[in-house]
Amino acid sequence: MKFFGYMLCGLVIFSFVFAPNEDGKYTPSTHARTISKMPTNHKVVALTFDDGPDRRTTPEVLAVLREKKVHATFFVIGENAERYPNLLAEEVRDGHEIGNHSFDHKALPRLSEAMIDQELERTEKAITSIAPKPLLFRPPGGKLDNKVLAAAQNKGYTTVMWSVDPRDWRKPSVEKLVNSILQEVKPGSIILLHDGKYPSPTPQAVAIVIDRLRDAGYELVTVSELLQIYDIGGQ
Ligand code: NI
């Protein structure tokens, strides 16, 4: 990698980085926090893809990332991972990071604690049959409360939100999608995209976005890599 990152001690990161979700929809507790971007001046951003694997969209996204030599983070739905183990294996083989996005994309705050645990565990089981144990969790629909946060944290997950949301699931034109990403992106951004089961301008747009970001001096990394560059932010 071009950057020289190393993980600072968790306490430092938790003090400065893990701010409560910006929408303020839950009351922050002492320990459970989310991350939606990294505070850095370095031109580093993370592409994330939710809701896959899907038999149509995921191979298209993977082909683009392979061609551009970019590693991204896929927040997979457990039942899709079970349905398409070969696609999950392809993501892993290509060097992408896999995160937990629940088993069936239910709104987790509505569920009991036992059911939330089950959502996380079933997905983890589907992932670990192929990939290393996931360290990152993103709640379906971004819906969070303290119960969900605590459940994720108890299982060793960092809860990852985003700072750039171009709403690709609304199927904007490729041009519109590209522009809305580029207008919002900043050093340390986490970009929310989807490789779910809907037809999508995302694969095409991602190819253009990667080129434009590189032209502007950005490096594209996984979320875990982004977490590691915190300490060089001021340089
Ligand atoms: Ni989702």
JSON list of N, CA, C and O in Angstrom, two decimals, residues 60-108:
[
{"chain": "A", "resi": 60, "resn": "GLU", "atom": "N", "xyz": [-20.60, -7.82, -12.03]},
{"chain": "A", "resi": 60, "resn": "GLU", "atom": "CA", "xyz": [-20.27, -6.58, -12.77]},
{"chain": "A", "resi": 60, "resn": "GLU", "atom": "C", "xyz": [-19.39, -5.66, -11.92]},
{"chain": "A", "resi": 60, "resn": "GLU", "atom": "O", "xyz": [-18.42, -5.08, -12.41]},
{"chain": "A", "resi": 61, "resn": "VAL", "atom": "N", "xyz": [-19.75, -5.53, -10.66]},
{"chain": "A", "resi": 61, "resn": "VAL", "atom": "CA", "xyz": [-18.95, -4.69, -9.75]},
{"chain": "A", "resi": 61, "resn": "VAL", "atom": "C", "xyz": [-17.55, -5.29, -9.60]},
{"chain": "A", "resi": 61, "resn": "VAL", "atom": "O", "xyz": [-16.54, -4.58, -9.67]},
{"chain": "A", "resi": 62, "resn": "LEU", "atom": "N", "xyz": [-17.49, -6.61, -9.42]},
{"chain": "A", "resi": 62, "resn": "LEU", "atom": "CA", "xyz": [-16.19, -7.27, -9.23]},
{"chain": "A", "resi": 62, "resn": "LEU", "atom": "C", "xyz": [-15.30, -7.09, -10.47]},
{"chain": "A", "resi": 62, "resn": "LEU", "atom": "O", "xyz": [-14.09, -6.88, -10.34]},
{"chain": "A", "resi": 63, "resn": "ALA", "atom": "N", "xyz": [-15.91, -7.15, -11.64]},
{"chain": "A", "resi": 63, "resn": "ALA", "atom": "CA", "xyz": [-15.12, -7.00, -12.87]},
{"chain": "A", "resi": 63, "resn": "ALA", "atom": "C", "xyz": [-14.50, -5.61, -12.94]},
{"chain": "A", "resi": 63, "resn": "ALA", "atom": "O", "xyz": [-13.33, -5.46, -13.32]},
{"chain": "A", "resi": 64, "resn": "VAL", "atom": "N", "xyz": [-15.27, -4.61, -12.56]},
{"chain": "A", "resi": 64, "resn": "VAL", "atom": "CA", "xyz": [-14.75, -3.23, -12.58]},
{"chain": "A", "resi": 64, "resn": "VAL", "atom": "C", "xyz": [-13.61, -3.08, -11.57]},
{"chain": "A", "resi": 64, "resn": "VAL", "atom": "O", "xyz": [-12.55, -2.54, -11.88]},
{"chain": "A", "resi": 65, "resn": "LEU", "atom": "N", "xyz": [-13.83, -3.58, -10.37]},
{"chain": "A", "resi": 65, "resn": "LEU", "atom": "CA", "xyz": [-12.81, -3.43, -9.32]},
{"chain": "A", "resi": 65, "resn": "LEU", "atom": "C", "xyz": [-11.53, -4.18, -9.69]},
{"chain": "A", "resi": 65, "resn": "LEU", "atom": "O", "xyz": [-10.42, -3.71, -9.43]},
{"chain": "A", "resi": 66, "resn": "ARG", "atom": "N", "xyz": [-11.70, -5.32, -10.32]},
{"chain": "A", "resi": 66, "resn": "ARG", "atom": "CA", "xyz": [-10.53, -6.10, -10.76]},
{"chain": "A", "resi": 66, "resn": "ARG", "atom": "C", "xyz": [-9.76, -5.34, -11.83]},
{"chain": "A", "resi": 66, "resn": "ARG", "atom": "O", "xyz": [-8.55, -5.22, -11.76]},
{"chain": "A", "resi": 67, "resn": "GLU", "atom": "N", "xyz": [-10.50, -4.81, -12.78]},
{"chain": "A", "resi": 67, "resn": "GLU", "atom": "CA", "xyz": [-9.85, -4.07, -13.86]},
{"chain": "A", "resi": 67, "resn": "GLU", "atom": "C", "xyz": [-9.11, -2.85, -13.33]},
{"chain": "A", "resi": 67, "resn": "GLU", "atom": "O", "xyz": [-8.01, -2.52, -13.77]},
{"chain": "A", "resi": 68, "resn": "LYS", "atom": "N", "xyz": [-9.72, -2.18, -12.36]},
{"chain": "A", "resi": 68, "resn": "LYS", "atom": "CA", "xyz": [-9.12, -0.95, -11.82]},
{"chain": "A", "resi": 68, "resn": "LYS", "atom": "C", "xyz": [-8.15, -1.23, -10.66]},
{"chain": "A", "resi": 68, "resn": "LYS", "atom": "O", "xyz": [-7.58, -0.31, -10.10]},
{"chain": "A", "resi": 69, "resn": "LYS", "atom": "N", "xyz": [-8.05, -2.50, -10.29]},
{"chain": "A", "resi": 69, "resn": "LYS", "atom": "CA", "xyz": [-7.18, -2.88, -9.16]},
{"chain": "A", "resi": 69, "resn": "LYS", "atom": "C", "xyz": [-7.52, -2.10, -7.89]},
{"chain": "A", "resi": 69, "resn": "LYS", "atom": "O", "xyz": [-6.66, -1.47, -7.26]},
{"chain": "A", "resi": 70, "resn": "VAL", "atom": "N", "xyz": [-8.77, -2.17, -7.53]},
{"chain": "A", "resi": 70, "resn": "VAL", "atom": "CA", "xyz": [-9.26, -1.51, -6.31]},
{"chain": "A", "resi": 70, "resn": "VAL", "atom": "C", "xyz": [-9.83, -2.56, -5.36]},
{"chain": "A", "resi": 70, "resn": "VAL", "atom": "O", "xyz": [-10.53, -3.48, -5.80]},
{"chain": "A", "resi": 71, "resn": "HIS", "atom": "N", "xyz": [-9.52, -2.43, -4.08]},
{"chain": "A", "resi": 71, "resn": "HIS", "atom": "CA", "xyz": [-10.14, -3.27, -3.06]},
{"chain": "A", "resi": 71, "resn": "HIS", "atom": "C", "xyz": [-11.23, -2.48, -2.36]},
{"chain": "A", "resi": 71, "resn": "HIS", "atom": "O", "xyz": [-11.03, -1.34, -1.97]},
{"chain": "A", "resi": 72, "resn": "ALA", "atom": "N", "xyz": [-12.39, -3.11, -2.20]},
{"chain": "A", "resi": 72, "resn": "ALA", "atom": "CA", "xyz": [-13.55, -2.45, -1.59]},
{"chain": "A", "resi": 72, "resn": "ALA", "atom": "C", "xyz": [-14.04, -3.30, -0.42]},
{"chain": "A", "resi": 72, "resn": "ALA", "atom": "O", "xyz": [-13.49, -4.35, -0.13]},
{"chain": "A", "resi": 73, "resn": "THR", "atom": "N", "xyz": [-15.09, -2.80, 0.22]},
{"chain": "A", "resi": 73, "resn": "THR", "atom": "CA", "xyz": [-15.69, -3.54, 1.34]},
{"chain": "A", "resi": 73, "resn": "THR", "atom": "C", "xyz": [-17.13, -3.89, 0.97]},
{"chain": "A", "resi": 73, "resn": "THR", "atom": "O", "xyz": [-17.91, -3.01, 0.60]},
{"chain": "A", "resi": 74, "resn": "PHE", "atom": "N", "xyz": [-17.46, -5.18, 1.06]},
{"chain": "A", "resi": 74, "resn": "PHE", "atom": "CA", "xyz": [-18.81, -5.65, 0.75]},
{"chain": "A", "resi": 74, "resn": "PHE", "atom": "C", "xyz": [-19.53, -6.01, 2.05]},
{"chain": "A", "resi": 74, "resn": "PHE", "atom": "O", "xyz": [-19.10, -6.93, 2.77]},
{"chain": "A", "resi": 75, "resn": "PHE", "atom": "N", "xyz": [-20.62, -5.29, 2.34]},
{"chain": "A", "resi": 75, "resn": "PHE", "atom": "CA", "xyz": [-21.46, -5.64, 3.48]},
{"chain": "A", "resi": 75, "resn": "PHE", "atom": "C", "xyz": [-22.54, -6.58, 2.97]},
{"chain": "A", "resi": 75, "resn": "PHE", "atom": "O", "xyz": [-23.54, -6.14, 2.38]},
{"chain": "A", "resi": 76, "resn": "VAL", "atom": "N", "xyz": [-22.32, -7.87, 3.19]},
{"chain": "A", "resi": 76, "resn": "VAL", "atom": "CA", "xyz": [-23.19, -8.87, 2.58]},
{"chain": "A", "resi": 76, "resn": "VAL", "atom": "C", "xyz": [-24.37, -9.22, 3.48]},
{"chain": "A", "resi": 76, "resn": "VAL", "atom": "O", "xyz": [-24.28, -9.17, 4.71]},
{"chain": "A", "resi": 77, "resn": "ILE", "atom": "N", "xyz": [-25.47, -9.59, 2.84]},
{"chain": "A", "resi": 77, "resn": "ILE", "atom": "CA", "xyz": [-26.64, -10.13, 3.53]},
{"chain": "A", "resi": 77, "resn": "ILE", "atom": "C", "xyz": [-26.43, -11.64, 3.64]},
{"chain": "A", "resi": 77, "resn": "ILE", "atom": "O", "xyz": [-26.10, -12.31, 2.65]},
{"chain": "A", "resi": 78, "resn": "GLY", "atom": "N", "xyz": [-26.63, -12.17, 4.85]},
{"chain": "A", "resi": 78, "resn": "GLY", "atom": "CA", "xyz": [-26.32, -13.58, 5.09]},
{"chain": "A", "resi": 78, "resn": "GLY", "atom": "C", "xyz": [-27.03, -14.54, 4.15]},
{"chain": "A", "resi": 78, "resn": "GLY", "atom": "O", "xyz": [-26.42, -15.46, 3.62]},
{"chain": "A", "resi": 79, "resn": "GLU", "atom": "N", "xyz": [-28.31, -14.30, 3.92]},
{"chain": "A", "resi": 79, "resn": "GLU", "atom": "CA", "xyz": [-29.04, -15.26, 3.06]},
{"chain": "A", "resi": 79, "resn": "GLU", "atom": "C", "xyz": [-28.54, -15.20, 1.62]},
{"chain": "A", "resi": 79, "resn": "GLU", "atom": "O", "xyz": [-28.55, -16.20, 0.91]},
{"chain": "A", "resi": 80, "resn": "ASN", "atom": "N", "xyz": [-28.07, -14.04, 1.19]},
{"chain": "A", "resi": 80, "resn": "ASN", "atom": "CA", "xyz": [-27.48, -13.95, -0.16]},
{"chain": "A", "resi": 80, "resn": "ASN", "atom": "C", "xyz": [-26.11, -14.64, -0.21]},
{"chain": "A", "resi": 80, "resn": "ASN", "atom": "O", "xyz": [-25.75, -15.26, -1.22]},
{"chain": "A", "resi": 81, "resn": "ALA", "atom": "N", "xyz": [-25.37, -14.51, 0.86]},
{"chain": "A", "resi": 81, "resn": "ALA", "atom": "CA", "xyz": [-24.07, -15.19, 0.93]},
{"chain": "A", "resi": 81, "resn": "ALA", "atom": "C", "xyz": [-24.26, -16.70, 0.88]},
{"chain": "A", "resi": 81, "resn": "ALA", "atom": "O", "xyz": [-23.48, -17.42, 0.25]},
{"chain": "A", "resi": 82, "resn": "GLU", "atom": "N", "xyz": [-25.32, -17.19, 1.54]},
{"chain": "A", "resi": 82, "resn": "GLU", "atom": "CA", "xyz": [-25.61, -18.63, 1.49]},
{"chain": "A", "resi": 82, "resn": "GLU", "atom": "C", "xyz": [-26.05, -19.06, 0.10]},
{"chain": "A", "resi": 82, "resn": "GLU", "atom": "O", "xyz": [-25.74, -20.15, -0.37]},
{"chain": "A", "resi": 83, "resn": "ARG", "atom": "N", "xyz": [-26.80, -18.17, -0.56]},
{"chain": "A", "resi": 83, "resn": "ARG", "atom": "CA", "xyz": [-27.32, -18.50, -1.88]},
{"chain": "A", "resi": 83, "resn": "ARG", "atom": "C", "xyz": [-26.22, -18.48, -2.95]},
{"chain": "A", "resi": 83, "resn": "ARG", "atom": "O", "xyz": [-26.25, -19.25, -3.89]},
{"chain": "A", "resi": 84, "resn": "TYR", "atom": "N", "xyz": [-25.27, -17.54, -2.78]},
{"chain": "A", "resi": 84, "resn": "TYR", "atom": "CA", "xyz": [-24.22, -17.37, -3.80]},
{"chain": "A", "resi": 84, "resn": "TYR", "atom": "C", "xyz": [-22.83, -17.48, -3.18]},
{"chain": "A", "resi": 84, "resn": "TYR", "atom": "O", "xyz": [-22.05, -16.51, -3.21]},
{"chain": "A", "resi": 85, "resn": "PRO", "atom": "N", "xyz": [-22.51, -18.65, -2.64]},
{"chain": "A", "resi": 85, "resn": "PRO", "atom": "CA", "xyz": [-21.19, -18.79, -2.00]},
{"chain": "A", "resi": 85, "resn": "PRO", "atom": "C", "xyz": [-20.04, -18.55, -2.98]},
{"chain": "A", "resi": 85, "resn": "PRO", "atom": "O", "xyz": [-18.98, -18.07, -2.58]},
{"chain": "A", "resi": 86, "resn": "ASN", "atom": "N", "xyz": [-20.26, -18.87, -4.24]},
{"chain": "A", "resi": 86, "resn": "ASN", "atom": "CA", "xyz": [-19.17, -18.68, -5.21]},
{"chain": "A", "resi": 86, "resn": "ASN", "atom": "C", "xyz": [-18.85, -17.21, -5.41]},
{"chain": "A", "resi": 86, "resn": "ASN", "atom": "O", "xyz": [-17.69, -16.84, -5.62]},
{"chain": "A", "resi": 87, "resn": "LEU", "atom": "N", "xyz": [-19.89, -16.37, -5.35]},
{"chain": "A", "resi": 87, "resn": "LEU", "atom": "CA", "xyz": [-19.64, -14.93, -5.50]},
{"chain": "A", "resi": 87, "resn": "LEU", "atom": "C", "xyz": [-18.94, -14.38, -4.26]},
{"chain": "A", "resi": 87, "resn": "LEU", "atom": "O", "xyz": [-18.04, -13.54, -4.37]},
{"chain": "A", "resi": 88, "resn": "LEU", "atom": "N", "xyz": [-19.33, -14.87, -3.10]},
{"chain": "A", "resi": 88, "resn": "LEU", "atom": "CA", "xyz": [-18.64, -14.46, -1.88]},
{"chain": "A", "resi": 88, "resn": "LEU", "atom": "C", "xyz": [-17.17, -14.89, -1.96]},
{"chain": "A", "resi": 88, "resn": "LEU", "atom": "O", "xyz": [-16.27, -14.10, -1.64]},
{"chain": "A", "resi": 89, "resn": "ALA", "atom": "N", "xyz": [-16.95, -16.10, -2.43]},
{"chain": "A", "resi": 89, "resn": "ALA", "atom": "CA", "xyz": [-15.57, -16.59, -2.56]},
{"chain": "A", "resi": 89, "resn": "ALA", "atom": "C", "xyz": [-14.77, -15.74, -3.55]},
{"chain": "A", "resi": 89, "resn": "ALA", "atom": "O", "xyz": [-13.58, -15.49, -3.35]},
{"chain": "A", "resi": 90, "resn": "GLU", "atom": "N", "xyz": [-15.45, -15.29, -4.59]},
{"chain": "A", "resi": 90, "resn": "GLU", "atom": "CA", "xyz": [-14.77, -14.45, -5.58]},
{"chain": "A", "resi": 90, "resn": "GLU", "atom": "C", "xyz": [-14.37, -13.11, -4.96]},
{"chain": "A", "resi": 90, "resn": "GLU", "atom": "O", "xyz": [-13.29, -12.59, -5.23]},
{"chain": "A", "resi": 91, "resn": "GLU", "atom": "N", "xyz": [-15.27, -12.57, -4.15]},
{"chain": "A", "resi": 91, "resn": "GLU", "atom": "CA", "xyz": [-14.95, -11.30, -3.46]},
{"chain": "A", "resi": 91, "resn": "GLU", "atom": "C", "xyz": [-13.70, -11.48, -2.59]},
{"chain": "A", "resi": 91, "resn": "GLU", "atom": "O", "xyz": [-12.79, -10.64, -2.60]},
{"chain": "A", "resi": 92, "resn": "VAL", "atom": "N", "xyz": [-13.67, -12.59, -1.87]},
{"chain": "A", "resi": 92, "resn": "VAL", "atom": "CA", "xyz": [-12.54, -12.85, -0.97]},
{"chain": "A", "resi": 92, "resn": "VAL", "atom": "C", "xyz": [-11.27, -13.07, -1.78]},
{"chain": "A", "resi": 92, "resn": "VAL", "atom": "O", "xyz": [-10.21, -12.50, -1.48]},
{"chain": "A", "resi": 93, "resn": "ARG", "atom": "N", "xyz": [-11.37, -13.87, -2.83]},
{"chain": "A", "resi": 93, "resn": "ARG", "atom": "CA", "xyz": [-10.21, -14.18, -3.68]},
{"chain": "A", "resi": 93, "resn": "ARG", "atom": "C", "xyz": [-9.62, -12.90, -4.29]},
{"chain": "A", "resi": 93, "resn": "ARG", "atom": "O", "xyz": [-8.42, -12.78, -4.45]},
{"chain": "A", "resi": 94, "resn": "ASP", "atom": "N", "xyz": [-10.48, -11.96, -4.61]},
{"chain": "A", "resi": 94, "resn": "ASP", "atom": "CA", "xyz": [-10.01, -10.71, -5.23]},
{"chain": "A", "resi": 94, "resn": "ASP", "atom": "C", "xyz": [-9.45, -9.74, -4.19]},
{"chain": "A", "resi": 94, "resn": "ASP", "atom": "O", "xyz": [-9.03, -8.64, -4.54]},
{"chain": "A", "resi": 95, "resn": "GLY", "atom": "N", "xyz": [-9.47, -10.11, -2.93]},
{"chain": "A", "resi": 95, "resn": "GLY", "atom": "CA", "xyz": [-8.86, -9.27, -1.91]},
{"chain": "A", "resi": 95, "resn": "GLY", "atom": "C", "xyz": [-9.78, -8.24, -1.28]},
{"chain": "A", "resi": 95, "resn": "GLY", "atom": "O", "xyz": [-9.32, -7.32, -0.59]},
{"chain": "A", "resi": 96, "resn": "HIS", "atom": "N", "xyz": [-11.08, -8.39, -1.49]},
{"chain": "A", "resi": 96, "resn": "HIS", "atom": "CA", "xyz": [-12.02, -7.44, -0.88]},
{"chain": "A", "resi": 96, "resn": "HIS", "atom": "C", "xyz": [-12.30, -7.82, 0.57]},
{"chain": "A", "resi": 96, "resn": "HIS", "atom": "O", "xyz": [-12.10, -8.96, 0.98]},
{"chain": "A", "resi": 97, "resn": "GLU", "atom": "N", "xyz": [-12.78, -6.83, 1.30]},
{"chain": "A", "resi": 97, "resn": "GLU", "atom": "CA", "xyz": [-13.13, -7.05, 2.69]},
{"chain": "A", "resi": 97, "resn": "GLU", "atom": "C", "xyz": [-14.63, -7.36, 2.78]},
{"chain": "A", "resi": 97, "resn": "GLU", "atom": "O", "xyz": [-15.43, -6.76, 2.06]},
{"chain": "A", "resi": 98, "resn": "ILE", "atom": "N", "xyz": [-14.99, -8.27, 3.67]},
{"chain": "A", "resi": 98, "resn": "ILE", "atom": "CA", "xyz": [-16.40, -8.66, 3.83]},
{"chain": "A", "resi": 98, "resn": "ILE", "atom": "C", "xyz": [-16.91, -8.19, 5.20]},
{"chain": "A", "resi": 98, "resn": "ILE", "atom": "O", "xyz": [-16.27, -8.46, 6.22]},
{"chain": "A", "resi": 99, "resn": "GLY", "atom": "N", "xyz": [-18.04, -7.51, 5.20]},
{"chain": "A", "resi": 99, "resn": "GLY", "atom": "CA", "xyz": [-18.68, -7.09, 6.44]},
{"chain": "A", "resi": 99, "resn": "GLY", "atom": "C", "xyz": [-20.06, -7.73, 6.57]},
{"chain": "A", "resi": 99, "resn": "GLY", "atom": "O", "xyz": [-20.61, -8.27, 5.61]},
{"chain": "A", "resi": 100, "resn": "ASN", "atom": "N", "xyz": [-20.61, -7.67, 7.78]},
{"chain": "A", "resi": 100, "resn": "ASN", "atom": "CA", "xyz": [-21.89, -8.29, 8.13]},
{"chain": "A", "resi": 100, "resn": "ASN", "atom": "C", "xyz": [-23.02, -7.25, 7.97]},
{"chain": "A", "resi": 100, "resn": "ASN", "atom": "O", "xyz": [-22.95, -6.17, 8.55]},
{"chain": "A", "resi": 101, "resn": "HIS", "atom": "N", "xyz": [-24.03, -7.59, 7.18]},
{"chain": "A", "resi": 101, "resn": "HIS", "atom": "CA", "xyz": [-25.15, -6.66, 6.94]},
{"chain": "A", "resi": 101, "resn": "HIS", "atom": "C", "xyz": [-26.48, -7.30, 7.32]},
{"chain": "A", "resi": 101, "resn": "HIS", "atom": "O", "xyz": [-27.51, -7.02, 6.73]},
{"chain": "A", "resi": 102, "resn": "SER", "atom": "N", "xyz": [-26.43, -8.18, 8.30]},
{"chain": "A", "resi": 102, "resn": "SER", "atom": "CA", "xyz": [-27.58, -8.95, 8.81]},
{"chain": "A", "resi": 102, "resn": "SER", "atom": "C", "xyz": [-27.91, -10.13, 7.90]},
{"chain": "A", "resi": 102, "resn": "SER", "atom": "O", "xyz": [-27.40, -10.22, 6.79]},
{"chain": "A", "resi": 103, "resn": "PHE", "atom": "N", "xyz": [-28.80, -11.00, 8.37]},
{"chain": "A", "resi": 103, "resn": "PHE", "atom": "CA", "xyz": [-29.11, -12.20, 7.60]},
{"chain": "A", "resi": 103, "resn": "PHE", "atom": "C", "xyz": [-30.15, -11.95, 6.52]},
{"chain": "A", "resi": 103, "resn": "PHE", "atom": "O", "xyz": [-30.06, -12.46, 5.41]},
{"chain": "A", "resi": 104, "resn": "ASP", "atom": "N", "xyz": [-31.18, -11.15, 6.83]},
{"chain": "A", "resi": 104, "resn": "ASP", "atom": "CA", "xyz": [-32.25, -10.98, 5.85]},
{"chain": "A", "resi": 104, "resn": "ASP", "atom": "C", "xyz": [-32.73, -9.52, 5.76]},
{"chain": "A", "resi": 104, "resn": "ASP", "atom": "O", "xyz": [-33.84, -9.26, 5.30]},
{"chain": "A", "resi": 105, "resn": "HIS", "atom": "N", "xyz": [-31.90, -8.59, 6.19]},
{"chain": "A", "resi": 105, "resn": "HIS", "atom": "CA", "xyz": [-32.14, -7.17, 5.99]},
{"chain": "A", "resi": 105, "resn": "HIS", "atom": "C", "xyz": [-33.40, -6.65, 6.67]},
{"chain": "A", "resi": 105, "resn": "HIS", "atom": "O", "xyz": [-34.07, -5.75, 6.19]},
{"chain": "A", "resi": 106, "resn": "LYS", "atom": "N", "xyz": [-33.70, -7.24, 7.82]},
{"chain": "A", "resi": 106, "resn": "LYS", "atom": "CA", "xyz": [-34.81, -6.70, 8.62]},
{"chain": "A", "resi": 106, "resn": "LYS", "atom": "C", "xyz": [-34.35, -5.44, 9.35]},
{"chain": "A", "resi": 106, "resn": "LYS", "atom": "O", "xyz": [-33.16, -5.27, 9.61]},
{"chain": "A", "resi": 107, "resn": "ALA", "atom": "N", "xyz": [-35.31, -4.59, 9.73]},
{"chain": "A", "resi": 107, "resn": "ALA", "atom": "CA", "xyz": [-35.00, -3.43, 10.57]},
{"chain": "A", "resi": 107, "resn": "ALA", "atom": "C", "xyz": [-34.68, -3.95, 11.97]},
{"chain": "A", "resi": 107, "resn": "ALA", "atom": "O", "xyz": [-35.58, -4.37, 12.72]},
{"chain": "A", "resi": 108, "resn": "LEU", "atom": "N", "xyz": [-33.43, -3.95, 12.35]},
{"chain": "A", "resi": 108, "resn": "LEU", "atom": "CA", "xyz": [-33.01, -4.63, 13.58]},
{"chain": "A", "resi": 108, "resn": "LEU", "atom": "C", "xyz": [-33.57, -4.02, 14.87]},
{"chain": "A", "resi": 108, "resn": "LEU", "atom": "O", "xyz": [-33.82, -4.77, 15.82]}
]
